PDB file of N, CA and C in Angstrom:
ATOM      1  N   UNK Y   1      -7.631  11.256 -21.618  1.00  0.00           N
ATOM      2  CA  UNK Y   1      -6.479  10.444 -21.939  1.00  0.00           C
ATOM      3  C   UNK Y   1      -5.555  11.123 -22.948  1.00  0.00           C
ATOM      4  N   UNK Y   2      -6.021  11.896 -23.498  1.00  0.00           N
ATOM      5  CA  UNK Y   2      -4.960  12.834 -24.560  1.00  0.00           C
ATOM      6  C   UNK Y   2      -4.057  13.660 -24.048  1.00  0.00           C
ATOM      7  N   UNK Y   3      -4.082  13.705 -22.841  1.00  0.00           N
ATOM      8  CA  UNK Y   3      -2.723  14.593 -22.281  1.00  0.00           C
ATOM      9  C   UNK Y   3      -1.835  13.853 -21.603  1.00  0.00           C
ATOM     10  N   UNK Y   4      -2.091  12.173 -21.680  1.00  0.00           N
ATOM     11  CA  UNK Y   4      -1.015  11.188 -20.951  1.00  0.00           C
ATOM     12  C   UNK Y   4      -0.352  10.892 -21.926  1.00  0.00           C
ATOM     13  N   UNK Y   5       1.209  10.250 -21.527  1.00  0.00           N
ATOM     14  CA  UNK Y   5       1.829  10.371 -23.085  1.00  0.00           C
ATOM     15  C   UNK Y   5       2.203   9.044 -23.087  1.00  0.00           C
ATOM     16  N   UNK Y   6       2.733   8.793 -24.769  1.00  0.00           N
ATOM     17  CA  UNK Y   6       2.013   7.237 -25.160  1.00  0.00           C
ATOM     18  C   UNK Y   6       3.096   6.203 -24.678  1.00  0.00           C
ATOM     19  N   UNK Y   7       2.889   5.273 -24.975  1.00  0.00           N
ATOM     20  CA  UNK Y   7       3.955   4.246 -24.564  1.00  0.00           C
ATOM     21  C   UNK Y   7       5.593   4.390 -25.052  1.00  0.00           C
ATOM     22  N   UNK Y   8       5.163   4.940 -26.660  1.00  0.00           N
ATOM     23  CA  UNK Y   8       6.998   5.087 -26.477  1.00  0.00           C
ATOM     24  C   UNK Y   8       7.516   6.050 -26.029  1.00  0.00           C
ATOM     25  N   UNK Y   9       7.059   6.645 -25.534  1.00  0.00           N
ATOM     26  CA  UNK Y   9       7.197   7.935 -24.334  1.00  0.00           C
ATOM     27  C   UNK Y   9       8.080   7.780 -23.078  1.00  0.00           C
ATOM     28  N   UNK Y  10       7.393   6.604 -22.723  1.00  0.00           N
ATOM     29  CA  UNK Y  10       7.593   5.861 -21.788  1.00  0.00           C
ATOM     30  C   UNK Y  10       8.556   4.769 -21.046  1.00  0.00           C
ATOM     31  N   UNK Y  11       9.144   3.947 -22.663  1.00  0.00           N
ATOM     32  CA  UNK Y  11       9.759   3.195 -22.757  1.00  0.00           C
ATOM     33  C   UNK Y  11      11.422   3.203 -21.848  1.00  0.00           C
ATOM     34  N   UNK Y  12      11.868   4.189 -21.357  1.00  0.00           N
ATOM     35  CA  UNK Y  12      12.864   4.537 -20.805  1.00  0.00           C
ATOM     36  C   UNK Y  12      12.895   4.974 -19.552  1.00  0.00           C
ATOM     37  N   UNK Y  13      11.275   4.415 -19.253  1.00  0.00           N
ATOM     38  CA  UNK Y  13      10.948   5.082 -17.877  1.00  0.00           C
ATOM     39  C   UNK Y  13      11.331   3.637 -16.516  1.00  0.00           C
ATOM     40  N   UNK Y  14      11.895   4.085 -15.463  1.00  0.00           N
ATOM     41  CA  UNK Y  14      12.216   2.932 -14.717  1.00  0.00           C
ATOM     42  C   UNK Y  14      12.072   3.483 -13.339  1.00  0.00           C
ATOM     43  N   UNK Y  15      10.731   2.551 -12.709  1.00  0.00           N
ATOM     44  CA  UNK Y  15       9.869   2.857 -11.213  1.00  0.00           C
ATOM     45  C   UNK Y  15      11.098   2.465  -9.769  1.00  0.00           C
ATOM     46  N   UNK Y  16      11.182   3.031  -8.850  1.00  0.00           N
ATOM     47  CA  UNK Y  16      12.046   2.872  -7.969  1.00  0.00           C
ATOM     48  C   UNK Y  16      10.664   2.748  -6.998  1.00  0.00           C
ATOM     49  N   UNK Y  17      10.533   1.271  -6.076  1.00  0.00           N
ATOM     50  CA  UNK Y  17       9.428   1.213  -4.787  1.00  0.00           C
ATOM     51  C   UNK Y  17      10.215   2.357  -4.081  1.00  0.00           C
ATOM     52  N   UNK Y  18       9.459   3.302  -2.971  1.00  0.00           N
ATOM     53  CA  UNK Y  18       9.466   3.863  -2.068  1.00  0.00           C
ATOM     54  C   UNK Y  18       9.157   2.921  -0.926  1.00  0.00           C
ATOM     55  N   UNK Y  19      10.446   2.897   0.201  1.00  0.00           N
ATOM     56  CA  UNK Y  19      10.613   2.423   1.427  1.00  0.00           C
ATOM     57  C   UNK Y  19      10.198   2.952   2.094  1.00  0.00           C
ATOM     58  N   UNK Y  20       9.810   2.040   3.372  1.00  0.00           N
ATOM     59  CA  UNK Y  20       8.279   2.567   4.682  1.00  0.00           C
ATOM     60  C   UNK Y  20       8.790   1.627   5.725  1.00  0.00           C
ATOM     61  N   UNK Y  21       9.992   2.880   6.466  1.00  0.00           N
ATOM     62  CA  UNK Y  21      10.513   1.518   7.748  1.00  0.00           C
ATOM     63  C   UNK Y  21       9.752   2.604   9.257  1.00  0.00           C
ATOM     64  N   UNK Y  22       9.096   1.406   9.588  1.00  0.00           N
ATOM     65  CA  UNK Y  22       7.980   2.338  10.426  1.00  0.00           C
ATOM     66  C   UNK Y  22       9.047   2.171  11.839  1.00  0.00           C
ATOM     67  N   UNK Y  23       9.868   1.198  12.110  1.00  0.00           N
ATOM     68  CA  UNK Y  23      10.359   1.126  13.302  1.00  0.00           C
ATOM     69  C   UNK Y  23      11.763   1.826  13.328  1.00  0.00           C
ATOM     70  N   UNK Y  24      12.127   2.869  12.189  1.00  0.00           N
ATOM     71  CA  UNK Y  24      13.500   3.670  12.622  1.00  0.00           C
ATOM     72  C   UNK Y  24      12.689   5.151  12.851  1.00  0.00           C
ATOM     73  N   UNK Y  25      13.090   5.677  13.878  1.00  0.00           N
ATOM     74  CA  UNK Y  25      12.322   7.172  14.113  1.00  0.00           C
ATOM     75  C   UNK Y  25      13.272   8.217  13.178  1.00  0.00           C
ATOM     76  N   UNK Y  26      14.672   8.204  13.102  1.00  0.00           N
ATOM     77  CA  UNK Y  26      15.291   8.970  12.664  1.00  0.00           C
ATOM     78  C   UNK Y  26      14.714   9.718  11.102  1.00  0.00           C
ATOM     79  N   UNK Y  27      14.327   8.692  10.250  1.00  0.00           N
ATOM     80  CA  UNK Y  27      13.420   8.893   9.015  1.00  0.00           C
ATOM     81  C   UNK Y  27      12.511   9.630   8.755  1.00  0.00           C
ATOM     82  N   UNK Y  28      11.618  10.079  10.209  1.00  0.00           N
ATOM     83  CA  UNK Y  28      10.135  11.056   9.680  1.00  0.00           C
ATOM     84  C   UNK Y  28       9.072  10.506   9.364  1.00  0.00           C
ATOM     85  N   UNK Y  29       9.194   8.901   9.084  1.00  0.00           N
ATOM     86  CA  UNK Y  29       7.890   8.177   8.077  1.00  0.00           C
ATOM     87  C   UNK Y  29       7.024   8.393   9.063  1.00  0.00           C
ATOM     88  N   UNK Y  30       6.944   8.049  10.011  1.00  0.00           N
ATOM     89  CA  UNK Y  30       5.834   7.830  11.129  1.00  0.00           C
ATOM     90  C   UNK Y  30       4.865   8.990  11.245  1.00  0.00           C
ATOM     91  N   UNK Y  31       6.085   9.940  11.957  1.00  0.00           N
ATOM     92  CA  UNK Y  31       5.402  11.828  11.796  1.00  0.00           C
ATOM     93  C   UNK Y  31       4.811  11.926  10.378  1.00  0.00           C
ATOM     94  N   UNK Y  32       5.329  11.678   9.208  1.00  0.00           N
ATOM     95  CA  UNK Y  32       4.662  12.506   8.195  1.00  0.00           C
ATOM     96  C   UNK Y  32       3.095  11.361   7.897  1.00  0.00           C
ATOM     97  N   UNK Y  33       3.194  10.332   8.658  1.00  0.00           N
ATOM     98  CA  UNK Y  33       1.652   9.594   8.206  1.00  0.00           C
ATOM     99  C   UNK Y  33       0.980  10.161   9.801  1.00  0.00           C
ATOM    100  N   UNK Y  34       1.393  10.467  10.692  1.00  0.00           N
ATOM    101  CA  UNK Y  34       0.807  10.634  12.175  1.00  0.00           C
ATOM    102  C   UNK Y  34      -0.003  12.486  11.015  1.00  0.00           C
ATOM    103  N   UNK Y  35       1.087  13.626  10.567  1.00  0.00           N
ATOM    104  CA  UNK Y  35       0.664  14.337  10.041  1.00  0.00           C
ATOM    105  C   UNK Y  35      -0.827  14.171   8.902  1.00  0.00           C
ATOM    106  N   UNK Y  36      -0.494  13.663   7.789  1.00  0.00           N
ATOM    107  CA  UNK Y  36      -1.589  13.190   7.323  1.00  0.00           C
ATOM    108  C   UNK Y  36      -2.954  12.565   7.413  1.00  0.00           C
ATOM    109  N   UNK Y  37      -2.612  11.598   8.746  1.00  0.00           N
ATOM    110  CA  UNK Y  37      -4.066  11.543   8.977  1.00  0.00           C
ATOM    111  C   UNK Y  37      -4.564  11.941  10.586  1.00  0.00           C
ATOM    112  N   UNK Y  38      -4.106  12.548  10.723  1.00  0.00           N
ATOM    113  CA  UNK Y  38      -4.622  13.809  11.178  1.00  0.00           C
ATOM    114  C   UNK Y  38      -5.451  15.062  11.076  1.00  0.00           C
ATOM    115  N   UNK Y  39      -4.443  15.396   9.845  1.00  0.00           N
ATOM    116  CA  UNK Y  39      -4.792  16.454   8.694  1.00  0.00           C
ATOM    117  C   UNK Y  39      -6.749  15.826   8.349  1.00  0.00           C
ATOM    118  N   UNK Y  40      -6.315  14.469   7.946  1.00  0.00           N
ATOM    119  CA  UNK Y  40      -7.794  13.768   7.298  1.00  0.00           C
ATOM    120  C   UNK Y  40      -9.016  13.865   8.723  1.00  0.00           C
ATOM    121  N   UNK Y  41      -8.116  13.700   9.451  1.00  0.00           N
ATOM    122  CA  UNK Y  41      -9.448  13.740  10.756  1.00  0.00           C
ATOM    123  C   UNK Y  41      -9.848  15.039  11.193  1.00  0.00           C
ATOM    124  N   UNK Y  42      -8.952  16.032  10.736  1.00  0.00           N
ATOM    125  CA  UNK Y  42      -9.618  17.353  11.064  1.00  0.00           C
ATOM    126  C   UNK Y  42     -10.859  17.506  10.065  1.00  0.00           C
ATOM    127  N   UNK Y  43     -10.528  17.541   8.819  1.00  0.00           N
ATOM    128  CA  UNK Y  43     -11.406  17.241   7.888  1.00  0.00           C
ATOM    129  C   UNK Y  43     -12.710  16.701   8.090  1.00  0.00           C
ATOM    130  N   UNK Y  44     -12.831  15.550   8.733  1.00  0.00           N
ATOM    131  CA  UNK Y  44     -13.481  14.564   8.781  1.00  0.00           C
ATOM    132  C   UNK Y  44     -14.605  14.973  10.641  1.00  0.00           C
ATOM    133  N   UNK Y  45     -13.869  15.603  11.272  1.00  0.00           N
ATOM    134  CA  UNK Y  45     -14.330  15.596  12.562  1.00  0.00           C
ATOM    135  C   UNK Y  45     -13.676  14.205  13.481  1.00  0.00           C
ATOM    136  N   UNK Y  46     -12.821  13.796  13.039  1.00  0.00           N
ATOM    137  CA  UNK Y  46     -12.585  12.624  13.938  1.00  0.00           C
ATOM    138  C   UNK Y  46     -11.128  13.083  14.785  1.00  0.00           C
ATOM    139  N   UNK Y  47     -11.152  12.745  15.744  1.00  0.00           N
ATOM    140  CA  UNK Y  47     -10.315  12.844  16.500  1.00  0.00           C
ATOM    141  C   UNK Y  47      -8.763  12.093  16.155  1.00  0.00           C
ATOM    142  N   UNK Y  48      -7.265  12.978  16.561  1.00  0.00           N
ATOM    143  CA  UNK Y  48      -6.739  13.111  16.095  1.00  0.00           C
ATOM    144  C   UNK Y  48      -5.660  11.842  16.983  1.00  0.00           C
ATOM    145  N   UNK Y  49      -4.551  11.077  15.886  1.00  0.00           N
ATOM    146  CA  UNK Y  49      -4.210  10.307  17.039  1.00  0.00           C
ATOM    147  C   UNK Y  49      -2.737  10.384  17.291  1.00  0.00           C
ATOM    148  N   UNK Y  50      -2.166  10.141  18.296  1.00  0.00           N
ATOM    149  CA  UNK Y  50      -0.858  10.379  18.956  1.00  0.00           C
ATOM    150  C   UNK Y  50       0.045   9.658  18.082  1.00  0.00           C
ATOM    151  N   UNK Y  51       1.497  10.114  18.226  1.00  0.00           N
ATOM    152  CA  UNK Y  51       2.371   9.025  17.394  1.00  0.00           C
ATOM    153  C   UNK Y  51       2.498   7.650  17.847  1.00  0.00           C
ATOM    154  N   UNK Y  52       2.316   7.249  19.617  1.00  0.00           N
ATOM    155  CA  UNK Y  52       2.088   6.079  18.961  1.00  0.00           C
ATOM    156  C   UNK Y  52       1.013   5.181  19.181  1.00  0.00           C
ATOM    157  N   UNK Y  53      -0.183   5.979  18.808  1.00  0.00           N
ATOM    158  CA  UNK Y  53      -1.038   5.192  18.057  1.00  0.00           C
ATOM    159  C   UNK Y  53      -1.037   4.742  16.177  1.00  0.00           C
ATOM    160  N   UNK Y  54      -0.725   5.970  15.997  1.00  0.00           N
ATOM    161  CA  UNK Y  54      -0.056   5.871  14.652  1.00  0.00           C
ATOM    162  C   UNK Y  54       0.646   4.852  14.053  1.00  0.00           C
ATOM    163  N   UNK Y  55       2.301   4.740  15.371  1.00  0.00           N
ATOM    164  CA  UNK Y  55       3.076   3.534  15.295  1.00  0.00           C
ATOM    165  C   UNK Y  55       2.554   2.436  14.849  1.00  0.00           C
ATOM    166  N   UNK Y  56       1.510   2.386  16.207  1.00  0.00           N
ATOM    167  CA  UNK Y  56       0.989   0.792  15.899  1.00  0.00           C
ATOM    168  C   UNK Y  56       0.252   0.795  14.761  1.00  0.00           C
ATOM    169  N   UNK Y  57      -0.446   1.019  14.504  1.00  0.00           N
ATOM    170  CA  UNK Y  57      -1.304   1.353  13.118  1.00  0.00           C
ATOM    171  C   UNK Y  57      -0.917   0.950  11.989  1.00  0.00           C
ATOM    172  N   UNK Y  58      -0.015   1.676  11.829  1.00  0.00           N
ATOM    173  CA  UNK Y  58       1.111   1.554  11.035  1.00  0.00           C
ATOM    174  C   UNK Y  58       1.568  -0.370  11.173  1.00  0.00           C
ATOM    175  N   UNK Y  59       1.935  -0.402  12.031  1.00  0.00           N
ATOM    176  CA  UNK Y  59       2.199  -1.497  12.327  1.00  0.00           C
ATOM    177  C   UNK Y  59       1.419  -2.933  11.691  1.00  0.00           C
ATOM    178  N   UNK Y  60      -0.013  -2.861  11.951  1.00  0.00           N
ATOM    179  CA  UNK Y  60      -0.768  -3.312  11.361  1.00  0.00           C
ATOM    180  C   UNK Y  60      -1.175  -3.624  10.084  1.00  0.00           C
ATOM    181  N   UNK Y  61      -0.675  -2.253   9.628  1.00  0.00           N
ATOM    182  CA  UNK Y  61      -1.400  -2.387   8.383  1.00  0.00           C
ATOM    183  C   UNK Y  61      -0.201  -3.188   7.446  1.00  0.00           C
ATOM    184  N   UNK Y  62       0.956  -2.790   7.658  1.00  0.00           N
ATOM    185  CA  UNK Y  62       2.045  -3.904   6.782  1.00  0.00           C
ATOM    186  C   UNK Y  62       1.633  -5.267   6.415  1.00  0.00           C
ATOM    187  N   UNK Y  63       1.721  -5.824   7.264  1.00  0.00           N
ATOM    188  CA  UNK Y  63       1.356  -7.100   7.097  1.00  0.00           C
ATOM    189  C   UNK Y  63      -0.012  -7.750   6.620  1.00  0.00           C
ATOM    190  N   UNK Y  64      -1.127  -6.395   6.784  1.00  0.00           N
ATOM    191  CA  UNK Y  64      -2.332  -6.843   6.064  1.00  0.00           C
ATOM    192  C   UNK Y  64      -2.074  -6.524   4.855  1.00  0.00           C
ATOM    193  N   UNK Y  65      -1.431  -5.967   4.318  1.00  0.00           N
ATOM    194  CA  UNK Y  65      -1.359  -5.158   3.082  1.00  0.00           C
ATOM    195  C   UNK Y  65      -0.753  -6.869   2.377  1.00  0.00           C
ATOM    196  N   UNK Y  66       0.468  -7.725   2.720  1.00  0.00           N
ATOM    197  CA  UNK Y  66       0.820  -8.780   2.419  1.00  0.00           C
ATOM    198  C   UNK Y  66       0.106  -9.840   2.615  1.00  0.00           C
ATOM    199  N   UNK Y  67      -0.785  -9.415   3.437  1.00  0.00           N
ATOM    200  CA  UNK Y  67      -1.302 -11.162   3.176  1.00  0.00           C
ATOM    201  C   UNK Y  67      -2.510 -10.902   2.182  1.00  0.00           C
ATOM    202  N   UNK Y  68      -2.846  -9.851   2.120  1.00  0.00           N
ATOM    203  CA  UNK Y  68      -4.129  -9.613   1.216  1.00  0.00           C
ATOM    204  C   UNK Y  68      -3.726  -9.450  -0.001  1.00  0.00           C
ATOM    205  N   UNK Y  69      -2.117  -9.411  -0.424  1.00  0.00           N
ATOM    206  CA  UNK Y  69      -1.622  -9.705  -1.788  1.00  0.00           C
ATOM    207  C   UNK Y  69      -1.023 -10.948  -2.384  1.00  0.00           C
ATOM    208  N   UNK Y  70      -1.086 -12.025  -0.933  1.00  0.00           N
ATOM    209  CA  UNK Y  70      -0.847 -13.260  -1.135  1.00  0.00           C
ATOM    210  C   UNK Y  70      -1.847 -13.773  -1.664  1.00  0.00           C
ATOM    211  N   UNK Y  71      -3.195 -13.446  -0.626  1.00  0.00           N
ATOM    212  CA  UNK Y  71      -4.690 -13.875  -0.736  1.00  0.00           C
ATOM    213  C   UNK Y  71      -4.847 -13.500  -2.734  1.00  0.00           C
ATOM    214  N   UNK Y  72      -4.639 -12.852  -2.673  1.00  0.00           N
ATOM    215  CA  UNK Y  72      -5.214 -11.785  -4.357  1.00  0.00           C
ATOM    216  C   UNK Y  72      -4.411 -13.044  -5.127  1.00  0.00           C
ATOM    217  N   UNK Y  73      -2.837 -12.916  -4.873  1.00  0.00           N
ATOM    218  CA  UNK Y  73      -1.747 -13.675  -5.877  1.00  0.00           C
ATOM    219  C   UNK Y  73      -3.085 -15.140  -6.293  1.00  0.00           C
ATOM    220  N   UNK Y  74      -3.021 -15.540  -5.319  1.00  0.00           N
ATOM    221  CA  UNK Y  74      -3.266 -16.949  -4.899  1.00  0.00           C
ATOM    222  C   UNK Y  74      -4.751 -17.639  -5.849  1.00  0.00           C
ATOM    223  N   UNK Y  75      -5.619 -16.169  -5.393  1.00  0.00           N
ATOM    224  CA  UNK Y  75      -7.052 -16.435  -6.378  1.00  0.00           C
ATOM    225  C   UNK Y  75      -6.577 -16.626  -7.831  1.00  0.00           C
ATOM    226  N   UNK Y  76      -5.554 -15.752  -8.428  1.00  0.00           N
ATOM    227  CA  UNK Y  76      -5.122 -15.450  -9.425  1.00  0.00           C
ATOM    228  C   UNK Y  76      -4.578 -16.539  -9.905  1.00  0.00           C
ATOM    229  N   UNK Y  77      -4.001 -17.295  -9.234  1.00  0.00           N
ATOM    230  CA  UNK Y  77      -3.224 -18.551 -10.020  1.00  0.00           C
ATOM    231  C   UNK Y  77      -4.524 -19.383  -9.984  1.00  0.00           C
ATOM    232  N   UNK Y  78      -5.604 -19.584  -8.817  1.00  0.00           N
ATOM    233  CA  UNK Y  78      -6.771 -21.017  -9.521  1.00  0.00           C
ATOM    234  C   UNK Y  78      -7.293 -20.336 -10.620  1.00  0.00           C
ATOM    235  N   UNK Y  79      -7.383 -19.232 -10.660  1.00  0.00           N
ATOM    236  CA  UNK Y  79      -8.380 -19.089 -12.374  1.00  0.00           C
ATOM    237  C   UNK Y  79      -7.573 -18.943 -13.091  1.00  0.00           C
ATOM    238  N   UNK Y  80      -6.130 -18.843 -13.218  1.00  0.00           N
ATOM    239  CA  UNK Y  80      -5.548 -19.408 -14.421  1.00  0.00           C
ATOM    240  C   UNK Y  80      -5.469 -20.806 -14.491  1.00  0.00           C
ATOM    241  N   UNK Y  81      -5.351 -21.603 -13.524  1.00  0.00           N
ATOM    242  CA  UNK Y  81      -5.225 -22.985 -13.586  1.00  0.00           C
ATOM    243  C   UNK Y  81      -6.786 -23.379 -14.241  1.00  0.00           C
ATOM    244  N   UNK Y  82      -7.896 -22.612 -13.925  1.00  0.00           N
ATOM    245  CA  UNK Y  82      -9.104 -23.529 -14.819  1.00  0.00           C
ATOM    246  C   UNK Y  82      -9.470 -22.719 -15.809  1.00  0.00           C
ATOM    247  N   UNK Y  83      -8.461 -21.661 -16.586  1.00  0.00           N
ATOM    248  CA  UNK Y  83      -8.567 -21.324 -18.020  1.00  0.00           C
ATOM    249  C   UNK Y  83      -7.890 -22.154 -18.621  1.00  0.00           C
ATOM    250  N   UNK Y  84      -6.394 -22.621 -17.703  1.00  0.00           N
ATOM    251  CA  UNK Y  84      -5.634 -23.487 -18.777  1.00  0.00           C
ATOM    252  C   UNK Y  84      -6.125 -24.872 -18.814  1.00  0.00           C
ATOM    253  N   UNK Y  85      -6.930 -25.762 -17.858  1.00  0.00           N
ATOM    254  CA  UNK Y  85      -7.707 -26.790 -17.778  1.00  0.00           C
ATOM    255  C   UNK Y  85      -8.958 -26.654 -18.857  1.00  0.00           C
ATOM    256  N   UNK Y  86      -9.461 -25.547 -19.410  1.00  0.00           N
ATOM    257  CA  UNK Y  86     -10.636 -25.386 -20.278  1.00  0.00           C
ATOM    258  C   UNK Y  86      -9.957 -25.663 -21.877  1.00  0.00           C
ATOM    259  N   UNK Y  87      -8.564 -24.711 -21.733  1.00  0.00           N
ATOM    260  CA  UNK Y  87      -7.911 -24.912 -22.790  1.00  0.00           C
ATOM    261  C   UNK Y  87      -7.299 -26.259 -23.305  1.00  0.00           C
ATOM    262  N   UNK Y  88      -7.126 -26.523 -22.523  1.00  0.00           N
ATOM    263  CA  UNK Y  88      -6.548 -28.319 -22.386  1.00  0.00           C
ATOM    264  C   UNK Y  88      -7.700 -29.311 -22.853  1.00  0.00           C
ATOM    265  N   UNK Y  89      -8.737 -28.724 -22.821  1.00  0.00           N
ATOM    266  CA  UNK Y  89     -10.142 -29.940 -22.908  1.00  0.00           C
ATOM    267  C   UNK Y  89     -10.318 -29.735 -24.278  1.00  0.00           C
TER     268      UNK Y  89
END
């Protein structure tokens, strides 16, 4: 941890999300994740998959990625609701 630098270091620092539009081809996103795990399946011995298997894949995983951060949000608010119910007693 001594070579990360400290918070007021930091203070001026401002995160931009990186966009992932899987259904415009012109962009590359698709190819450069069809590349990557690929790359991982050579590695791995697993067989390598076409772009559009990829596509769909891709496809898939968006929306799990959201509901499994709804699911997460969601746990997150009942156990604050029965810390602040403990606090309340």
């Amino acid at each position: 941890f001594e070579g990360l630098p400290g918070p007021g270091q930091l203070a001026g620092l401002a995160l931009q999300p990186a966009e992932f539009e899987k259904d415009n081809d012109a962009n590359h996103h698709v190819a450069f994740v069809m590349a990557a795990s690929n790359l991982r399946a050579a590695c791995y011995g697993i067989p390598p998959a076409d772009w559009r298997t990829t596509k769909q894949i891709a496809g898939k995983i968006i929306p799990a990625i959201a509901t499994t951060t709804a699911l997460v949000g969601g746990l997150v608010c009942m156990e604050l609701y029965k810390l602040a119910q403990r606090a309340m007693a």
